[in-house]
Coordinates of C-alpha atoms in Angstrom, one line a residue:
M1 CA -0.4 -2.4 0.9
E2 CA -1.1 -5.1 3.5
A3 CA -3.2 -6.9 0.9
I4 CA -0.3 -6.9 -1.6
R5 CA 2.1 -8.5 0.8
L6 CA -0.4 -11.0 1.9
L7 CA -1.0 -12.0 -1.9
I8 CA 2.8 -12.3 -2.4
A9 CA 3.1 -14.5 0.6
F10 CA 0.2 -16.6 -0.6
A11 CA 1.6 -16.9 -4.0
I12 CA 5.0 -18.2 -2.6
Y13 CA 3.2 -20.7 -0.5
V14 CA 1.1 -22.2 -3.4
R15 CA 4.2 -21.8 -5.8
M16 CA 2.3 -19.4 -7.9
T17 CA 3.8 -17.0 -10.4
L18 CA 2.4 -13.4 -10.3
Y19 CA 2.1 -11.3 -13.4
Q20 CA 1.3 -7.7 -14.0
M21 CA -0.6 -5.6 -16.5
D22 CA -1.4 -2.0 -16.9
V23 CA -4.6 -0.5 -18.5
K24 CA -4.0 2.3 -20.8
S25 CA -6.2 5.4 -20.2
A26 CA -8.3 3.3 -17.6
F27 CA -10.6 6.1 -16.5
L28 CA -11.9 6.7 -20.1
N29 CA -13.6 3.3 -19.8
G30 CA -15.9 4.3 -17.0
I31 CA -19.6 4.9 -17.7
I32 CA -20.9 7.9 -15.6
N33 CA -24.7 8.1 -14.7
E34 CA -24.8 11.8 -13.7
E35 CA -25.3 14.6 -16.3
V36 CA -21.9 16.3 -16.8
Y37 CA -21.1 19.0 -19.4
V38 CA -17.9 20.3 -20.5
E39 CA -16.6 23.3 -22.5
Q40 CA -15.3 22.4 -26.0
P41 CA -11.4 22.2 -25.8
P42 CA -9.5 24.9 -27.6
G43 CA -8.7 23.9 -31.3
F44 CA -11.3 21.1 -31.3
E45 CA -14.5 23.4 -31.5
N46 CA -17.4 22.3 -33.6
E47 CA -17.6 25.2 -36.2
K48 CA -21.5 24.8 -36.5
A49 CA -22.0 25.0 -32.7
A50 CA -18.9 26.8 -31.4
T51 CA -20.8 28.1 -28.3
H52 CA -22.3 24.8 -27.2
V53 CA -21.0 22.5 -24.5
F54 CA -20.6 18.7 -24.7
K55 CA -22.5 16.2 -22.6
L56 CA -20.1 13.4 -21.4
N57 CA -21.1 9.8 -22.0
K58 CA -18.0 8.5 -20.4
A59 CA -15.7 9.5 -17.7
L60 CA -12.6 11.8 -18.1
Y61 CA -9.6 12.3 -16.1
G62 CA -10.2 14.9 -13.5
L63 CA -13.8 14.0 -12.6
K64 CA -14.4 12.9 -9.0
Q65 CA -16.5 10.1 -10.4
A66 CA -13.8 8.8 -12.7
P67 CA -12.2 6.3 -10.4
R68 CA -15.3 4.8 -9.2
A69 CA -16.8 4.5 -12.7
W70 CA -13.7 2.7 -13.8
Y71 CA -13.7 0.2 -10.9
D72 CA -17.4 -0.4 -11.5
K73 CA -16.7 -1.1 -15.2
L74 CA -13.8 -3.4 -14.4
S75 CA -15.4 -5.3 -11.5
S76 CA -18.7 -5.8 -13.5
F77 CA -16.7 -7.3 -16.5
L78 CA -14.8 -9.8 -14.1
I79 CA -18.0 -10.7 -12.4
E80 CA -19.7 -11.3 -15.7
N81 CA -16.8 -13.7 -16.4
D82 CA -17.6 -15.8 -13.2
F83 CA -15.1 -14.0 -10.8
V84 CA -16.1 -13.6 -7.3
R85 CA -15.4 -10.3 -5.6
G86 CA -14.0 -10.3 -2.2
K87 CA -16.1 -9.1 0.6
V88 CA -13.2 -8.1 2.9
D89 CA -11.1 -6.6 0.0
S90 CA -13.3 -5.4 -2.8
T91 CA -10.2 -5.2 -5.2
L92 CA -9.5 -9.0 -4.8
F93 CA -11.1 -11.3 -7.3
R94 CA -11.0 -15.1 -7.5
K95 CA -12.2 -17.7 -10.2
E96 CA -12.4 -21.4 -9.3
F97 CA -12.1 -24.1 -11.7
K98 CA -12.2 -28.1 -11.0
Y99 CA -8.6 -28.3 -10.0
D100 CA -7.2 -24.9 -10.3
F101 CA -8.0 -21.2 -9.5
I102 CA -6.8 -17.8 -10.6
I103 CA -6.5 -14.6 -8.4
V104 CA -6.7 -11.1 -9.5
Q105 CA -5.8 -8.0 -7.4
I106 CA -6.5 -4.6 -8.8
Y107 CA -5.2 -1.3 -7.9
V108 CA -6.7 1.5 -10.0
D109 CA -5.1 0.8 -13.3
D110 CA -2.5 -1.7 -12.2
I111 CA -3.5 -5.4 -12.2
I112 CA -1.6 -8.4 -10.5
F113 CA -2.8 -11.8 -11.2
G114 CA -1.6 -15.4 -10.9
A115 CA -3.0 -19.0 -11.2
T116 CA -2.2 -22.5 -10.2
N117 CA -2.1 -23.2 -14.0
E118 CA -0.2 -21.1 -16.4
Q119 CA -2.8 -21.6 -19.1
L120 CA -5.4 -19.8 -17.1
C121 CA -3.0 -16.8 -16.8
K122 CA -2.7 -16.7 -20.7
E123 CA -6.5 -17.0 -21.2
F124 CA -7.1 -14.3 -18.5
S125 CA -4.5 -12.0 -20.3
S126 CA -6.2 -12.5 -23.7
M127 CA -9.7 -11.9 -22.2
M128 CA -8.6 -8.6 -20.7
Q129 CA -6.8 -7.4 -23.9
D130 CA -9.9 -8.2 -25.9
E131 CA -12.0 -5.9 -23.6
F132 CA -9.6 -3.1 -22.7
K133 CA -6.5 -1.5 -24.1
M134 CA -3.7 -2.9 -22.0
S135 CA -0.1 -3.6 -21.8
M136 CA 1.2 -7.0 -20.6
M137 CA 4.2 -6.4 -18.3
G138 CA 5.4 -9.9 -17.7
E139 CA 6.2 -11.2 -14.2
L140 CA 5.7 -8.9 -11.3
K141 CA 8.8 -6.9 -10.9
F142 CA 7.9 -3.4 -10.2
F143 CA 4.5 -2.3 -8.7
L144 CA 3.5 1.1 -7.3
G145 CA 7.0 2.1 -6.7
L146 CA 8.0 -1.2 -5.2
E147 CA 10.7 -3.3 -6.7
V148 CA 9.9 -6.9 -6.6
L149 CA 12.7 -9.6 -6.8
R150 CA 12.8 -13.3 -6.4
D151 CA 15.4 -16.1 -5.8
A152 CA 15.2 -19.6 -4.1
T153 CA 14.7 -18.1 -0.6
G154 CA 11.5 -16.1 -1.5
M155 CA 10.6 -12.8 -2.8
Y156 CA 12.1 -9.3 -1.8
L157 CA 10.4 -5.9 -1.8
K158 CA 12.6 -2.9 -1.9
Q159 CA 12.6 0.8 -2.8
S160 CA 16.2 1.6 -3.5
K161 CA 15.6 3.9 -6.4
Y162 CA 12.9 5.9 -4.4
I163 CA 15.2 6.2 -1.4
G164 CA 17.9 7.6 -3.8
D165 CA 15.3 10.1 -5.1
I166 CA 14.5 11.2 -1.5
L167 CA 18.1 11.7 -0.5
R168 CA 18.8 13.8 -3.8
K169 CA 15.7 16.0 -3.2
C170 CA 16.7 16.6 0.4
K171 CA 20.5 17.2 -0.8
M172 CA 21.6 14.3 1.4
E173 CA 23.0 11.9 -1.2
N174 CA 26.6 12.5 -0.1
A175 CA 25.7 12.3 3.7
S176 CA 27.6 9.9 5.9
S177 CA 25.7 7.0 7.1
C178 CA 24.6 6.3 10.8
P179 CA 23.6 2.9 12.3
T180 CA 20.1 3.8 13.7
P181 CA 17.3 6.0 12.4
M182 CA 17.0 7.8 15.7
V183 CA 19.4 8.5 18.6
I184 CA 18.4 6.6 21.7
G185 CA 16.7 8.7 24.5
K186 CA 16.1 11.6 22.0
Q187 CA 13.0 13.7 22.9
F188 CA 11.3 15.9 20.4
I189 CA 9.1 18.7 21.7
A190 CA 6.9 21.3 19.9
E191 CA 8.8 24.3 21.1
G192 CA 12.0 25.4 19.4
E193 CA 13.3 27.5 16.5
K194 CA 10.9 27.2 13.6
L195 CA 11.9 25.8 10.3
Q196 CA 12.0 28.5 7.6
N197 CA 10.8 26.0 5.0
P198 CA 8.3 23.8 6.6
A199 CA 7.0 22.5 3.2
M200 CA 10.3 20.8 2.8
F201 CA 9.8 18.9 6.2
R202 CA 6.2 18.0 5.1
Q203 CA 7.3 16.6 1.7
A204 CA 10.1 14.5 3.4
I205 CA 7.7 13.1 5.9
G206 CA 5.3 12.1 3.1
A207 CA 7.9 10.5 1.2
L208 CA 9.2 8.6 4.1
Q209 CA 5.8 7.4 5.1
Y210 CA 5.4 5.7 1.7
L211 CA 8.8 4.2 2.2
T212 CA 7.6 2.5 5.3
N213 CA 5.6 0.1 2.9
T214 CA 8.8 -1.9 2.7
R215 CA 10.9 -0.5 5.5
P216 CA 9.2 -1.1 8.9
D217 CA 12.5 -0.3 10.6
I218 CA 11.9 3.4 10.1
G219 CA 8.3 3.1 11.2
F220 CA 8.7 4.5 14.7
S221 CA 11.0 7.3 13.7
V222 CA 8.9 8.5 10.8
N223 CA 5.8 8.5 12.9
K224 CA 7.4 10.3 15.8
L225 CA 8.5 13.2 13.6
S226 CA 5.2 13.2 11.6
Q227 CA 3.6 14.5 14.8
F228 CA 4.9 17.9 14.2
M229 CA 3.8 18.5 10.6
S230 CA 1.9 21.6 11.6
S231 CA 4.9 23.7 13.0
P232 CA 8.2 21.8 12.5
T233 CA 11.5 23.2 14.1
I234 CA 15.0 23.1 13.3
D235 CA 15.4 20.1 15.7
H236 CA 12.6 18.1 13.9
W237 CA 14.5 18.7 10.6
Q238 CA 17.7 17.3 12.2
G239 CA 15.6 14.2 13.0
I240 CA 14.7 13.8 9.3
K241 CA 18.4 14.2 8.4
R242 CA 19.3 11.3 11.0
I243 CA 16.7 9.0 9.2
L244 CA 18.0 9.9 5.7
R245 CA 21.6 9.2 6.9
Y246 CA 20.4 5.8 8.1
L247 CA 18.9 5.2 4.7
Q248 CA 22.0 6.0 3.0
G249 CA 23.7 3.1 4.7
T250 CA 20.9 0.7 4.1
I251 CA 19.7 1.8 0.8
H252 CA 19.8 -1.7 -0.8
Y253 CA 18.0 -3.3 2.1
F254 CA 14.9 -5.4 1.3
L255 CA 11.7 -6.7 3.0
H256 CA 12.1 -10.4 2.7
I257 CA 8.9 -12.5 2.1
K258 CA 9.9 -16.0 3.0
P259 CA 8.4 -19.4 1.9
S260 CA 7.0 -21.4 4.6
T261 CA 5.4 -24.8 5.1
D262 CA 3.5 -23.7 8.2
L263 CA 1.3 -20.5 7.8
D264 CA 0.5 -19.6 11.4
L265 CA -0.9 -16.1 12.0
T266 CA 1.0 -14.4 14.9
G267 CA 1.0 -10.9 16.3
F268 CA 3.2 -8.8 18.6
S269 CA 2.1 -5.7 20.2
D270 CA 4.1 -3.4 22.5
V271 CA 3.8 0.0 24.1
D272 CA 6.2 2.7 25.4
W273 CA 3.9 4.1 28.2
A274 CA 3.5 7.9 28.5
T275 CA 6.5 8.5 26.3
S276 CA 5.3 11.8 24.8
V277 CA 6.6 14.8 26.8
N278 CA 4.0 17.0 25.1
D279 CA 0.8 15.2 26.1
R280 CA 1.8 11.9 27.9
K281 CA 0.4 9.6 25.5
S282 CA 1.8 6.3 24.8
M283 CA 3.6 5.1 21.6
A284 CA 2.1 1.7 20.4
G285 CA 3.7 -0.8 18.0
Q286 CA 2.3 -3.9 16.4
C287 CA 3.4 -6.4 13.8
V288 CA 1.6 -9.4 12.1
F289 CA 3.5 -12.5 10.7
L290 CA 2.1 -15.1 8.4
G291 CA 4.5 -17.9 8.9
E292 CA 7.9 -16.2 9.1
T293 CA 6.8 -13.3 6.8
L294 CA 6.0 -9.9 8.2
V295 CA 2.8 -8.8 6.4
S296 CA 1.5 -6.0 8.5
W297 CA 2.9 -3.4 11.0
S298 CA 2.2 -0.1 12.5
S299 CA 3.7 2.6 15.0
K300 CA 1.5 5.2 16.3
K301 CA 0.7 7.3 19.2
Q302 CA -2.4 6.2 21.1
K303 CA -5.4 8.5 21.0
V304 CA -6.0 8.7 24.8
V305 CA -3.8 9.0 27.9
S306 CA -3.5 5.8 29.7
R307 CA -3.4 5.9 33.4
S308 CA -1.0 2.8 33.7
S309 CA 1.2 0.7 31.4
T310 CA -1.3 -2.1 31.7
E311 CA -3.9 0.1 30.3
S312 CA -1.8 1.2 27.3
E313 CA -0.8 -2.4 26.7
Y314 CA -4.4 -3.6 26.8
R315 CA -5.4 -0.9 24.2
A316 CA -2.5 -2.0 21.9
L317 CA -3.8 -5.8 22.2
A318 CA -7.2 -4.7 21.2
D319 CA -5.8 -2.8 18.1
L320 CA -3.7 -5.9 17.2
A321 CA -6.8 -8.3 17.5
A322 CA -8.7 -6.2 15.2
E323 CA -5.9 -6.2 12.6
I324 CA -5.6 -10.1 13.2
A325 CA -9.3 -10.4 12.4
W326 CA -9.1 -8.5 9.2
T327 CA -6.1 -10.5 8.1
R328 CA -7.6 -13.9 8.8
S329 CA -10.8 -12.7 6.9
L330 CA -8.7 -12.0 3.8
L331 CA -6.8 -15.3 4.1
N332 CA -10.2 -17.1 4.2
E333 CA -11.0 -15.3 0.8
L334 CA -7.8 -16.5 -0.5
K335 CA -9.0 -20.0 0.5
L336 CA -6.2 -20.3 3.0
P337 CA -7.8 -21.2 6.2
L338 CA -5.5 -21.3 9.5
L339 CA -4.9 -24.6 11.1
R340 CA -4.3 -23.0 14.5
K341 CA -5.8 -20.0 16.3
P342 CA -3.8 -16.8 15.9
T343 CA -1.4 -16.0 18.8
L344 CA -0.9 -12.6 20.1
W345 CA 2.2 -12.0 22.1
C346 CA 2.5 -9.4 24.8
D347 CA 5.2 -8.6 27.3
N348 CA 2.9 -7.4 30.0
L349 CA 1.3 -10.1 32.2
S350 CA -1.3 -7.6 33.7
A351 CA -2.4 -6.7 30.3
K352 CA -2.6 -10.5 29.2
A353 CA -4.5 -11.2 32.4
L354 CA -6.9 -8.4 31.9
A355 CA -7.6 -9.5 28.2
S356 CA -8.2 -13.0 29.3
N357 CA -10.4 -12.4 32.4
P358 CA -13.7 -10.8 31.8
V359 CA -14.0 -9.1 35.3
M360 CA -14.4 -5.6 36.2
H361 CA -11.4 -4.0 38.0
A362 CA -11.5 -0.7 39.8
R363 CA -8.4 0.5 37.8
S364 CA -9.8 -0.5 34.4
K365 CA -13.4 0.2 34.7
H366 CA -13.1 3.5 32.8
I367 CA -11.6 1.9 29.7
E368 CA -13.9 2.3 26.7
I369 CA -16.3 -0.5 25.8
D370 CA -14.8 -0.9 22.3
V371 CA -11.3 -1.8 23.6
H372 CA -13.0 -4.7 25.3
Y373 CA -13.1 -6.2 21.8
I374 CA -10.1 -8.3 22.9
R375 CA -12.0 -10.0 25.6
D376 CA -14.6 -11.0 23.1
Q377 CA -12.3 -12.4 20.8
V378 CA -10.6 -14.6 23.6
L379 CA -14.1 -15.7 24.9
Q380 CA -15.1 -16.7 21.4
N381 CA -11.9 -18.8 21.2
K382 CA -10.8 -17.0 18.2
I383 CA -7.4 -15.9 19.4
V384 CA -4.7 -16.9 22.1
I385 CA -3.0 -14.3 24.2
A386 CA 0.6 -15.4 25.3
Y387 CA 3.4 -13.7 27.3
V388 CA 6.8 -13.0 25.5
P389 CA 9.8 -11.8 27.5
S390 CA 10.6 -8.1 26.7
T391 CA 14.0 -9.2 25.3
D392 CA 12.1 -11.3 22.5
Q393 CA 9.4 -8.7 21.9
V394 CA 9.7 -7.9 18.2
A395 CA 7.5 -4.9 18.3
D396 CA 9.8 -3.1 20.6
C397 CA 11.5 -1.3 17.7
L398 CA 8.3 0.2 16.7
T399 CA 7.8 2.1 20.0
K400 CA 11.2 3.6 20.8
A401 CA 14.7 4.4 19.8
L402 CA 17.1 1.5 20.6
T403 CA 20.6 0.8 20.7
H404 CA 22.5 -0.2 17.6
T405 CA 22.9 -4.0 18.7
R406 CA 19.3 -4.3 19.9
F407 CA 18.0 -2.4 16.9
N408 CA 19.8 -4.8 14.3
Q409 CA 18.5 -7.8 16.3
L410 CA 15.0 -6.8 15.8
R411 CA 15.4 -5.5 12.3
D412 CA 16.4 -8.9 11.3
K413 CA 13.4 -10.6 12.9
L414 CA 11.3 -8.1 11.1
G415 CA 12.7 -9.5 7.8
V416 CA 14.6 -6.3 6.7
T417 CA 18.0 -7.7 5.2
P418 CA 20.6 -6.6 2.9
S419 CA 20.5 -7.7 -0.8
P420 CA 21.4 -11.5 -1.1
T421 CA 24.2 -12.5 -3.3
S422 CA 21.7 -14.0 -5.9
L423 CA 20.2 -10.7 -6.4
K424 CA 23.1 -8.4 -6.5
G425 CA 23.4 -6.5 -9.8
G426 CA 19.6 -7.3 -10.5
I427 CA 20.3 -10.9 -11.5
R428 CA 17.4 -13.3 -10.9
N429 CA 19.0 -16.6 -10.2
N430 CA 17.9 -20.0 -8.6
I431 CA 14.0 -19.5 -9.2
P432 CA 12.1 -22.2 -7.6

């Protein structure tokens, strides 16, 4: 989903309108190389050979080869028509003209595309409809369960209908709202009275994890509770209900993708050291901004126990550097080179020094070699590590539960905002 958010941010920057099309029965277009035989479907038997089986010439829904066969068919068609496939993102295609270009992003049978010249979009649509059975869906407004809206201040991604569905399935549609998704200082442990219907808990977690594609403000809470999927307790279910009550009060909040004239790439990483009472592992959070727009984020428990806060912050910086490198490579494929080196913001001076100084220290010599990737990036002058005070650390809300005031401040910085007046009622006004 990061690639989709980057594409939308890129489209706003170059003032490009994005369109959407859907391929009908996409998997039936794929050619399979393996020998696959199927029984004759009931009611459609060949009277002369009723006991025979059919050999497939093309893919069918249900075959494990079908998705790959469809991708190969579509990508081959685009490449034959002079599109260049991305090396970082193999679902991204670009075609250059003398003064213009067209971008195509595919996601199974859903296709997003846009061009710097509207005529190119019309030609691409005609080309695709001549080759495949497709339905043109107009401007990008609804994609993979995400509602896309636009006004003069940028584009907005939301999942209000999806939230409503979750609330109804969990019988929480009439619940009172609460100001934050988790109570500050709340500790969840593995022990406790087991939930009688653990499937309900797992379904709720799965739904909430998909919701984090547009709602980073619940990222920490959802990740924290997802650590108890195997044996959830009643206390864990109360944590789910707390998130749902928070969503009840913020059901119409958007992720704002803002226009920007200065597309610097910046990242924030933070860690709550040894926070897990079950195994003393740390919770790490990171977020990546392109200009003023949040394009990538994560909240997850680190895989190993860190012996100090510096060590855990250093590991988080290394993970952030890897995400920044991927984002930078994708921007290069979009032909959007950065004018300045990406800046990684950290609120731990010792971790900053460790990342910037390639010297072996007694307290850090045990750290895995792959974590020193961050040092290599600094030595190659590809990134800059900078200090940010803890009060301005945006990733703080991805590592722990916060007070109402602090949580609202950081939520605003992440770009999660209420519906603007121009979009209330679904009206699309003041389009640039």
